[in-house]
Coordinates of C-alpha atoms in Angstrom, one line a residue:
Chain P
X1 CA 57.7 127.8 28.0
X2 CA 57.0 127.2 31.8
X3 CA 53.8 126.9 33.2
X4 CA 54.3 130.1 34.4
X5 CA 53.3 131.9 31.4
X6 CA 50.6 132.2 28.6
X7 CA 50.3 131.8 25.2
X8 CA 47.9 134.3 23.3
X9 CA 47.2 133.9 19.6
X10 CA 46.5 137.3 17.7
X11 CA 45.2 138.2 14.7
X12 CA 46.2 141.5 13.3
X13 CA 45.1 143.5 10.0
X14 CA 47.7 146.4 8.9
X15 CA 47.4 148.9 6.2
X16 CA 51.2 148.2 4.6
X17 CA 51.4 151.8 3.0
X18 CA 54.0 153.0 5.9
X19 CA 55.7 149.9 7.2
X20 CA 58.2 147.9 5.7
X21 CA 56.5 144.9 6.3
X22 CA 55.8 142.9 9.0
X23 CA 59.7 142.8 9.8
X24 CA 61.9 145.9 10.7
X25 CA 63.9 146.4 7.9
X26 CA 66.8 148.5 7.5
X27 CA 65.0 150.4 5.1
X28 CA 61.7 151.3 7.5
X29 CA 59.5 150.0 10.6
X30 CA 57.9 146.7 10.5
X31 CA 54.2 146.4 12.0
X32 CA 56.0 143.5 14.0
X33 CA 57.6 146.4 16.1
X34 CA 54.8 148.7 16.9
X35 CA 52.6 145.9 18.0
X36 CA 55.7 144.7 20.4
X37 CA 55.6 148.3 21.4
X38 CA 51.9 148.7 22.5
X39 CA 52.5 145.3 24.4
X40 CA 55.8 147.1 26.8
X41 CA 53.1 149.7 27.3
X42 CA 50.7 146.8 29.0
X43 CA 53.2 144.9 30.8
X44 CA 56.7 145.5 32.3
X45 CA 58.8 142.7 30.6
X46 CA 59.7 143.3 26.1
X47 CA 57.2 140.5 24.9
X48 CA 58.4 138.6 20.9
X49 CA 55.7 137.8 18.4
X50 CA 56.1 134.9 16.2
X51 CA 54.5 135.6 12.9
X52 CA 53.1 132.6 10.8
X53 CA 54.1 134.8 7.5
X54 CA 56.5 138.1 6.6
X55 CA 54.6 140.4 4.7
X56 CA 57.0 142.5 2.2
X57 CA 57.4 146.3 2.4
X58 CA 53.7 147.8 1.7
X59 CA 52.2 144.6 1.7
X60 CA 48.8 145.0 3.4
X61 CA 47.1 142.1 5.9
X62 CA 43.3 141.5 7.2
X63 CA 44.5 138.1 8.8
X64 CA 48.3 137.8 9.9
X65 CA 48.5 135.5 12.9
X66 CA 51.2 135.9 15.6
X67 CA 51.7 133.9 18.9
X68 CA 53.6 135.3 22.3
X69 CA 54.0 134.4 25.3
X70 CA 53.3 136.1 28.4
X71 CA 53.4 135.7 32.2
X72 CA 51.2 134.8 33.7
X73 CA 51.1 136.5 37.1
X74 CA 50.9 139.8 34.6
X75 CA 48.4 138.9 32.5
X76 CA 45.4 139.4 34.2
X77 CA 42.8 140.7 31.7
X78 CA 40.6 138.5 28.9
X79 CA 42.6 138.1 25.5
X80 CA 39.4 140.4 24.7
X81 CA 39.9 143.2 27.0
X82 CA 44.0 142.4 25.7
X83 CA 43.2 143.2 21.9
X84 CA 41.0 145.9 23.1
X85 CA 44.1 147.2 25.1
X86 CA 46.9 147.1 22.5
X87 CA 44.3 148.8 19.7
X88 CA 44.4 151.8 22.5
X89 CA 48.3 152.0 22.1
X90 CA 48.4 151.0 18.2
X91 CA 48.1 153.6 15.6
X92 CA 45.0 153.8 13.3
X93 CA 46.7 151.8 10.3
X94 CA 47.3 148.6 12.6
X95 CA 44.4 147.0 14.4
X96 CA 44.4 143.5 16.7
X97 CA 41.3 142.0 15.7
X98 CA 40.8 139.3 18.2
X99 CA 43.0 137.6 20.5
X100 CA 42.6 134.1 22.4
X101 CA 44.4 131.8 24.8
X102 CA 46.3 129.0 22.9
X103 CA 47.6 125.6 23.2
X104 CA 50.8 125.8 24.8
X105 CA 52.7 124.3 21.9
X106 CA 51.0 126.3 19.6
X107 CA 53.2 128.2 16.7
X108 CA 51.6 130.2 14.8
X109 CA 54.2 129.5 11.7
X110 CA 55.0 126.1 12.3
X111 CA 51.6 125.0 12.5
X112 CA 50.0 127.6 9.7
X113 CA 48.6 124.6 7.0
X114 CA 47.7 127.1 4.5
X115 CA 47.6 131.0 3.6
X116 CA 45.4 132.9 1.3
X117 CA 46.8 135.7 -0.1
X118 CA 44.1 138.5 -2.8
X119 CA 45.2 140.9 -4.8
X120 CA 43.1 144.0 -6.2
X121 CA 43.1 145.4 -9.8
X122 CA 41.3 148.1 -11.0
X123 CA 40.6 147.9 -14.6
X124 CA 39.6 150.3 -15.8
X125 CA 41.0 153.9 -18.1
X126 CA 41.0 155.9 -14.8
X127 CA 42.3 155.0 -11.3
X128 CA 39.6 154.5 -8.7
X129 CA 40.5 157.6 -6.2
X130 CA 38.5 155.7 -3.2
X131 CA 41.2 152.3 -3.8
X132 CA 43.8 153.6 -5.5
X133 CA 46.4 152.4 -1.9
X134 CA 44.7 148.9 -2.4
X135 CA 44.4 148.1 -5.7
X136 CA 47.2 148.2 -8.7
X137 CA 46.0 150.0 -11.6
X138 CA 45.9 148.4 -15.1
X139 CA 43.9 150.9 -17.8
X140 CA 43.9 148.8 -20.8
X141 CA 41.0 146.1 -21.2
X142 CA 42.3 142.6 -20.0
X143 CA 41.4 138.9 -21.5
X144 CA 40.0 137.7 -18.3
X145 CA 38.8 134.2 -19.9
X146 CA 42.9 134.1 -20.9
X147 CA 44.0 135.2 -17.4
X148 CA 41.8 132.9 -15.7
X149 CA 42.8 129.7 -18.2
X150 CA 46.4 130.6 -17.4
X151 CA 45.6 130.9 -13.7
X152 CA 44.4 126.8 -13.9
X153 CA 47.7 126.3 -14.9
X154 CA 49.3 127.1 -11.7
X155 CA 47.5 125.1 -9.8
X156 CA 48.6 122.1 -7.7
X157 CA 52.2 121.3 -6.9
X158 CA 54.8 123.1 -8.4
X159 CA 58.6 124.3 -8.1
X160 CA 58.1 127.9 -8.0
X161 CA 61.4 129.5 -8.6
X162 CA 60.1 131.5 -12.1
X163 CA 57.9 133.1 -10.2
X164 CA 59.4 134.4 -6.9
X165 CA 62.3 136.9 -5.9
X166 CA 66.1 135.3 -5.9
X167 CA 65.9 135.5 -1.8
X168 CA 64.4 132.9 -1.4
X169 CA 65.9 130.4 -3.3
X170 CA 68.8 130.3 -1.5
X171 CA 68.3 128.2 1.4
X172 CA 65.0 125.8 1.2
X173 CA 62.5 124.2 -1.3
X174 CA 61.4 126.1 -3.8
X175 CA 57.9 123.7 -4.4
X176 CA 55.0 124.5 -3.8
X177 CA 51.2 123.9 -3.4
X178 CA 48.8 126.1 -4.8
X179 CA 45.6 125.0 -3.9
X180 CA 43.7 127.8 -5.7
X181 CA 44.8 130.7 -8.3
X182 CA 41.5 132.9 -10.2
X183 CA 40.4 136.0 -10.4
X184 CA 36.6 137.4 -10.0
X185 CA 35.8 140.4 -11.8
X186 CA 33.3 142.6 -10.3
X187 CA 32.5 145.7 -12.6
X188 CA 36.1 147.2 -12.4
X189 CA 37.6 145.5 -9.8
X190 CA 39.2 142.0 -10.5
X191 CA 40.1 140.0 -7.0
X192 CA 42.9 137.3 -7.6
X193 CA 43.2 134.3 -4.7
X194 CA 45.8 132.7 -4.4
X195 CA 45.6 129.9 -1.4
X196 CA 48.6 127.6 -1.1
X197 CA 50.3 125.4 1.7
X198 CA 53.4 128.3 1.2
X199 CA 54.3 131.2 -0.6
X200 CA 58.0 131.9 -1.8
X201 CA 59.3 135.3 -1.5
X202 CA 57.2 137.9 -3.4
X203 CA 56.2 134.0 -5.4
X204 CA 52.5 136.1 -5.0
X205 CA 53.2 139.6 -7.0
X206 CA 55.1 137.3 -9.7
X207 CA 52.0 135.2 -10.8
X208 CA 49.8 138.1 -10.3
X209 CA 51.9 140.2 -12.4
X210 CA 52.4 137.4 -14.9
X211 CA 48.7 136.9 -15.5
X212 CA 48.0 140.4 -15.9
X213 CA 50.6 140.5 -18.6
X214 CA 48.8 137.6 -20.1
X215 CA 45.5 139.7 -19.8
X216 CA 47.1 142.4 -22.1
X217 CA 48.4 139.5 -24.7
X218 CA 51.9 139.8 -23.7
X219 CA 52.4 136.3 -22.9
X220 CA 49.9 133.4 -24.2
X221 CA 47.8 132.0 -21.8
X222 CA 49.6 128.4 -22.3
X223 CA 53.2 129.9 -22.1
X224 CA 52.6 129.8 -18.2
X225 CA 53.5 126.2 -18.0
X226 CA 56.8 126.7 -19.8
X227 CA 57.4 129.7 -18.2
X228 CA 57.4 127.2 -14.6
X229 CA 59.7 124.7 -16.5
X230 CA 62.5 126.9 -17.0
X231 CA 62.9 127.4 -12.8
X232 CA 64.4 130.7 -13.9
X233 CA 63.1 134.0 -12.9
X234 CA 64.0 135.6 -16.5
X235 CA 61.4 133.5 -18.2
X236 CA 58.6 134.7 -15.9
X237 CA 56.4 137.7 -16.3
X238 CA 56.5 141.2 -14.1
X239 CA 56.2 141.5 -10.8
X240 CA 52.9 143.4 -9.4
X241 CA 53.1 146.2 -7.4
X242 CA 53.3 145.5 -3.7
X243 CA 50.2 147.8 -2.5
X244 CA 47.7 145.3 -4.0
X245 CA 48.6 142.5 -2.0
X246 CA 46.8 140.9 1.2
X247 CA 47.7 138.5 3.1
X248 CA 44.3 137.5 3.7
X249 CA 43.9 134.6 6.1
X250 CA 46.0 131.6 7.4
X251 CA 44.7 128.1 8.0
X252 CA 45.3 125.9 11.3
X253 CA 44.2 122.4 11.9
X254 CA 41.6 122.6 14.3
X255 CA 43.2 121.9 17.6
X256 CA 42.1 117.9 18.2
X257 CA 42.7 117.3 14.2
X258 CA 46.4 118.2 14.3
X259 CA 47.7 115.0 14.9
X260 CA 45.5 113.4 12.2
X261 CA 46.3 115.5 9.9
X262 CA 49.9 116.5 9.9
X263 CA 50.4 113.8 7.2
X264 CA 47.3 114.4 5.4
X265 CA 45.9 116.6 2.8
X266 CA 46.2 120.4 4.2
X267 CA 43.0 121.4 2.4
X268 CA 41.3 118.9 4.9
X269 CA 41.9 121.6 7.6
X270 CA 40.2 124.1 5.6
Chain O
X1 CA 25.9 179.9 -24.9
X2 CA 27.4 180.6 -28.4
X3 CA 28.0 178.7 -31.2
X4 CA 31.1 178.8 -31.0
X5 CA 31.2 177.0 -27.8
X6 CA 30.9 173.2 -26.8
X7 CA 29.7 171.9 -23.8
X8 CA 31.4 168.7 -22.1
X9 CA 29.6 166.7 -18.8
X10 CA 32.2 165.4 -17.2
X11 CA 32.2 162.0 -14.4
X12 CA 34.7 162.7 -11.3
X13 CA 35.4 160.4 -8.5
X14 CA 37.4 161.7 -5.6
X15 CA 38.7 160.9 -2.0
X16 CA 36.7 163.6 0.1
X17 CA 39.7 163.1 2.8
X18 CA 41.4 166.3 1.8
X19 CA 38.9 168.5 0.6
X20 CA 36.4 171.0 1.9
X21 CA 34.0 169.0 -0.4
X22 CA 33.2 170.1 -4.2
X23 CA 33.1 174.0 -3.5
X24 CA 35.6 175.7 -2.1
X25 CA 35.1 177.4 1.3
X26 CA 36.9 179.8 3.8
X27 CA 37.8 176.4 6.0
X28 CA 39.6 175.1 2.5
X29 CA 40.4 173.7 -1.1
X30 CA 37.3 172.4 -2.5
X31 CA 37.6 169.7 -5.2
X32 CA 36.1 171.9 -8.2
X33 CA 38.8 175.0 -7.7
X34 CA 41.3 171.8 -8.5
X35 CA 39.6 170.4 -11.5
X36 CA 38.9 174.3 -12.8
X37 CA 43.1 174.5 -12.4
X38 CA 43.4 171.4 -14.5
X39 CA 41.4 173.0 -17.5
X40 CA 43.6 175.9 -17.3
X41 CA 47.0 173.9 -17.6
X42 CA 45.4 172.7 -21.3
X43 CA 43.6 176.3 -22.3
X44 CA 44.0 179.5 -22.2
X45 CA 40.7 180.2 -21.1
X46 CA 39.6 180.2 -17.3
X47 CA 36.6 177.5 -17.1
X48 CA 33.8 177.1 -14.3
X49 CA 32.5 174.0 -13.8
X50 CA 28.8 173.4 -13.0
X51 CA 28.6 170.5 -10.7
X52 CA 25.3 168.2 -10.2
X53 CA 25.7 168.2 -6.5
X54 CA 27.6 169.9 -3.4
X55 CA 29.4 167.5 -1.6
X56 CA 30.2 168.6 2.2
X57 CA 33.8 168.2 3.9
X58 CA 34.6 164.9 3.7
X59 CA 32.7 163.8 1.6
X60 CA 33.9 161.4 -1.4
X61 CA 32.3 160.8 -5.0
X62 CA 32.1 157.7 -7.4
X63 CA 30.0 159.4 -9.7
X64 CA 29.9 163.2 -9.4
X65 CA 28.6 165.0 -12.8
X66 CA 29.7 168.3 -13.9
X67 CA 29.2 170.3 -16.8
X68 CA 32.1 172.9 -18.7
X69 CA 31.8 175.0 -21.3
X70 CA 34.5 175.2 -23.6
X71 CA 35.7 177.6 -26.9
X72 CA 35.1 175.2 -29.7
X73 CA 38.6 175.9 -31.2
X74 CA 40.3 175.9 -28.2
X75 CA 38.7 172.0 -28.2
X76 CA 41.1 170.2 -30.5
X77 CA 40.7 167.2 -28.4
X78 CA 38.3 163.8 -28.4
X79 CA 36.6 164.2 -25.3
X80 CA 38.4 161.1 -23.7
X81 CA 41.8 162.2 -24.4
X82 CA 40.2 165.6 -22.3
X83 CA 39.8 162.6 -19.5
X84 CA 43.1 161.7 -19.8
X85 CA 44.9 165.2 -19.9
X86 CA 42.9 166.5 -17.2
X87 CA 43.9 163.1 -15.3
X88 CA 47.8 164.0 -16.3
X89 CA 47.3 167.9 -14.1
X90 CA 45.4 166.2 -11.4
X91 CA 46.5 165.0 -8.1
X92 CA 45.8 161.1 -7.6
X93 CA 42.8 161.6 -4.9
X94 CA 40.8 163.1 -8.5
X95 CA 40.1 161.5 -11.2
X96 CA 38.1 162.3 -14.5
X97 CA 36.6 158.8 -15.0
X98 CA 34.6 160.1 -18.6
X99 CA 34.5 163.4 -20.4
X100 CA 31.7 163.1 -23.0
X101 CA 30.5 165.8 -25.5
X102 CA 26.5 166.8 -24.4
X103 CA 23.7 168.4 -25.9
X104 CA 24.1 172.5 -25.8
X105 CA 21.0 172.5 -22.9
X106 CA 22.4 170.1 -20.5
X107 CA 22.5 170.6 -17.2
X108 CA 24.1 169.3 -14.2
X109 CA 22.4 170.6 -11.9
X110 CA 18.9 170.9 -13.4
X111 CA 18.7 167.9 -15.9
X112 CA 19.5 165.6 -12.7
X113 CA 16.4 163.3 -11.5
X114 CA 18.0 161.6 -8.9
X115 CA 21.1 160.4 -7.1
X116 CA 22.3 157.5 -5.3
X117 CA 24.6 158.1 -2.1
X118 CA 25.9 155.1 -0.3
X119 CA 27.1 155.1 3.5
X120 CA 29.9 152.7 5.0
X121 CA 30.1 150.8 8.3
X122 CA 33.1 148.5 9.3
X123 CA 30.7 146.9 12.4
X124 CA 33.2 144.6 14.6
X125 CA 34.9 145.0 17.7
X126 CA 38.4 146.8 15.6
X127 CA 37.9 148.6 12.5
X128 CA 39.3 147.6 9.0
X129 CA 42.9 149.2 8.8
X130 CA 42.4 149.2 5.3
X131 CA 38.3 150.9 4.8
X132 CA 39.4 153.1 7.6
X133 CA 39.1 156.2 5.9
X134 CA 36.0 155.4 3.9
X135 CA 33.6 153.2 6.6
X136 CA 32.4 154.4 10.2
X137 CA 33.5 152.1 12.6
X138 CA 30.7 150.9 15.0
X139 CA 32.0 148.7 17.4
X140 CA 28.9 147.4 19.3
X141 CA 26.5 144.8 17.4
X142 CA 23.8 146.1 15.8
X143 CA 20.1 145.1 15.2
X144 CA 20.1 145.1 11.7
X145 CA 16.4 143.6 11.2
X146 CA 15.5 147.0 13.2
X147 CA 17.5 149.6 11.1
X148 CA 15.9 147.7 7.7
X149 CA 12.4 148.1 9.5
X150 CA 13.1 151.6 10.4
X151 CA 14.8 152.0 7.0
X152 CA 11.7 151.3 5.2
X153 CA 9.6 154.0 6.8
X154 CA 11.3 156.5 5.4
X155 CA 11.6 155.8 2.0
X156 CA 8.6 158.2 -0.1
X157 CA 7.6 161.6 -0.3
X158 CA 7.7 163.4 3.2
X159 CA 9.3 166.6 4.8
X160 CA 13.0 165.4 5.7
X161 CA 13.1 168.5 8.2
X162 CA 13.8 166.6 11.2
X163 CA 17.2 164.8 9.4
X164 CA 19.0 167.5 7.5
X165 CA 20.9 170.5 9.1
X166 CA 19.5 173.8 9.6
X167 CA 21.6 175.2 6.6
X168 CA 19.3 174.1 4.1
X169 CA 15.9 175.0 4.9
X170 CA 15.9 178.6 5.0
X171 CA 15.1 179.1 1.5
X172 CA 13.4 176.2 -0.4
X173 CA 11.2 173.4 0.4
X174 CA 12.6 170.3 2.8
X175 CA 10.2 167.9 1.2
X176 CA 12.1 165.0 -1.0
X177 CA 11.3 161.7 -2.4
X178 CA 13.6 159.1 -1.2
X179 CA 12.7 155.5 -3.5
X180 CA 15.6 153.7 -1.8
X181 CA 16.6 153.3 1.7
X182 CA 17.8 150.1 2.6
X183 CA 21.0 148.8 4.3
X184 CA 23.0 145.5 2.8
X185 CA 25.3 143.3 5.3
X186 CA 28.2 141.4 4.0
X187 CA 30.8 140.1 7.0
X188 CA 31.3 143.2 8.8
X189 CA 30.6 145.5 6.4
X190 CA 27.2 147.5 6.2
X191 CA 26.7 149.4 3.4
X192 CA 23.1 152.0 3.1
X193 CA 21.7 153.1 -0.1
X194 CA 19.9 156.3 -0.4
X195 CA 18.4 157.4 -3.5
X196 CA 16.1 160.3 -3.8
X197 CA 14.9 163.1 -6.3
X198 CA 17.1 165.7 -3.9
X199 CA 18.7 165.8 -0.9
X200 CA 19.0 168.4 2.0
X201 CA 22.2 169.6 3.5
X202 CA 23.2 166.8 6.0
X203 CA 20.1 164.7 5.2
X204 CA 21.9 160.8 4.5
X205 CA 23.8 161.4 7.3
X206 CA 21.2 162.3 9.9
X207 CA 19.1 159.3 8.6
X208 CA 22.0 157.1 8.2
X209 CA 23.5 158.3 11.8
X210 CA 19.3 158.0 13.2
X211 CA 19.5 154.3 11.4
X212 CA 22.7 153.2 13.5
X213 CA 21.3 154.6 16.8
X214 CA 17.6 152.3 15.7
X215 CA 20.4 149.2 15.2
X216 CA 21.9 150.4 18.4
X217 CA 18.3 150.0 20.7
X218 CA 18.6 154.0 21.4
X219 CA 16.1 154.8 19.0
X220 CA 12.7 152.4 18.3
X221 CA 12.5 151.3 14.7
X222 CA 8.7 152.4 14.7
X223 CA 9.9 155.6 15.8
X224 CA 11.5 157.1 13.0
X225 CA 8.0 158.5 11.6
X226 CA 7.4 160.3 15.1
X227 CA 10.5 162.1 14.1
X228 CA 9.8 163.1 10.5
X229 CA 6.6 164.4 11.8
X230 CA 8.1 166.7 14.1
X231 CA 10.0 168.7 11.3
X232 CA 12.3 169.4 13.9
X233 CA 16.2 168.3 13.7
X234 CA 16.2 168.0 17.5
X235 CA 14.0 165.3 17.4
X236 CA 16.3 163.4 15.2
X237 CA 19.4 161.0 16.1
X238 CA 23.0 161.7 15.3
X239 CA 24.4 163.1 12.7
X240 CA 26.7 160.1 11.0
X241 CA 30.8 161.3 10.2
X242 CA 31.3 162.3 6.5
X243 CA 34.1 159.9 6.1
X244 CA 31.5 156.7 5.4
X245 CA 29.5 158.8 2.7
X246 CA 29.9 158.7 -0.8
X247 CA 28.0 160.5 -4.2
X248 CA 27.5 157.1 -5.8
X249 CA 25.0 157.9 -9.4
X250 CA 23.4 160.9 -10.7
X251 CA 20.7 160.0 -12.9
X252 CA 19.5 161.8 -15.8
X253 CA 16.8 161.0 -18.4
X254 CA 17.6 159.5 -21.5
X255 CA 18.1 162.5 -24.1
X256 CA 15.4 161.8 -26.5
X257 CA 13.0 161.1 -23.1
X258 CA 13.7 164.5 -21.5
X259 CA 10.5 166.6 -22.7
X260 CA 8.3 163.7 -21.7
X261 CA 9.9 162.8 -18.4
X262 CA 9.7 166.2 -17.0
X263 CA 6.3 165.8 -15.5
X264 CA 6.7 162.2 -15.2
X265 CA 8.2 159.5 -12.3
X266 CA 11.8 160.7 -11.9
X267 CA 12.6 156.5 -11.1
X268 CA 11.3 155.9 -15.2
X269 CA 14.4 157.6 -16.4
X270 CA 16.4 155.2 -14.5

């Protein structure tokens, strides 16, 4: 980066239901390329987001962060007038929420300390017409206090691997911090959190799908631990349906902390 | 009705976004032609449903109440596997949430003491990708100590004249009892409750739609009883978009309460 240019930190919610995730895919358009779109309509030079996370094909967002860099002798607007700009050229189901100057070495996934990711049930015998593209249907009666003593489980550091996609095992790490995993239950809607220093590939709808099943008495609520031992996919339970799914936030260090706390706790930066 | 007959009151939610509301009309498909279609996929009989309330274009239900009339031995059925089948010939954006079997003199319509609509607002800068299509996004900040001042006047018996659209008043009375009007914030989203013994064509909107423009400093909070006085829809704000409005609650008096209720406070059935 030269000192020629800017760096602008966005945050973006997306409804997932037409995209193929934040990434083009062969498959579909990512949101990544429609918001790199409504940028070339702004200014003359193709800009690149870095995303701190990839969201999975109909996975929705309320707080994905991206960073890019722009020049500065064309930028001359207020990142608020900027997100106020791009929401003109974006369609309905993608929205810039705010945008702000940032650090030049900022990077939005480098530096992300923490994500926290919700997922929406409705339990009840009939769908809920109003949510049905949010929230993942289960009619039979769940054991919340089961799902919820399974859920402890989970927490703290773990190797993942039973519970996400084979993708992702491929290359890096597959441990994990989860610094919370429960579920509120509000009349018919139960909200899972998951918050964790890193998510593996769809690591997410594998718990979530694992507890429901645990819910229905499918798996005991104690099993979950064993099901973690085996670091084998098999052993875990399903996978939950992509369009319940939010990537709900992601955590950054505040700016004069980051030093501090690179080698401390990342629930610290919280 | 015969002996022969049972009668069945019926809880529907639906997504207003495709329909010309309950009732059908010339502009198009109302939700009750498409739960009357339903029926006739499981008897041979045509049905006609009698529904508590009209809902307008747009318009979406949690808790719409309808009542059928059906052959008894055509009815072979419990009336939550009727749910369930009717669910089964239904597109997703309906649902039958309960089918119970009612007392031979219930009505819908006539039994119903009061309902509950609640309105929707995404307020910040960019609207909510994912409540886009059931909040109304207001973009500028609004005085929400105001609208809950202004809210307040209106709740009791008066002439709602001056909020509800010409439509209604040409044959009945536009005086209504509203015992809730009151506006809940939580983050961005604002969320009004109306609940009343009746409700004129149009009428949450117009005072929902007067209640933003009070938030928004066009309107005085005091000045909302100037209005009502004035009978006169002119005099009133804007009318708000049916997207943000949804049938929440019907009430009805306890069965064995009915005979003594009738002359009684609707709100001691509740």
């Amino acid at each position: 980066m030269t000192s020629g240019t800017v760096k602008v930190k966005l945050t973006i919610s997306y409804d997932g239901h037409a995209y193929s995730g934040w990434q083009i895919q062969k498959t579909g358009l990512g949101v990544q390329q429609r918001v790199e779109e409504a940028f070339v309509k702004l200014f003359p030079n193709p800009v690149r987001l870095h995303a701190s996370s990839r969201t999975d094909t109909g996975v929705h967002a309320i707080g994905m962060v991206a960073h890019v860099v722009l020049e500065k002798q064309q930028f001359r607007m207020t990142p608020s007038k900027l997100a106020l700009a791009l929401n003109a050229h974006l369609p309905q189901d993608i929205r810039v929420v705010s945008a702000s100057q940032c650090h030049d070495d900022f990077h939005a996934r480098f530096d992300a300390r923490g994500k926290q990711y919700r997922y929406f049930v409705w339990n009840q015998t009939a769908h809920n017409p109003l949510l049905r593209k949010l929230c993942w249907h289960i009619p039979q009666k769940l054991d919340i206090k089961s799902m919820r003593e399974s859920a402890l489980l989970v927490v703290g550091r773990h190797d993942f691997k039973s519970f996400a996609a084979t993708r992702s095992y491929e290359m890096e790490s597959t441990v994990r911090t989860l610094f919370r995993c429960d579920v509120r239950k509000q009349g018919s809607l139960l909200t899972f959190f998951l918050e964790g220093d890193g998510f593996l590939y769809k690591m997410c709808r594998g718990i979530v799908g694992t507890l429901v099943q645990v819910g229905q008495g499918k798996i005991a609520p104690g099993a979950i631990l064993a099901i973690l031992e085996t670091r084998d996919r098999r052993a875990g339970g399903m996978s939950a349906p992509a369009h319940g799914l939010v990537l709900w936030k992601v955590h950054y260090p505040p700016r004069n902390a980051r030093a501090t706390l690179s080698g401390g706790s990342p629930l610290a930066a919280l």
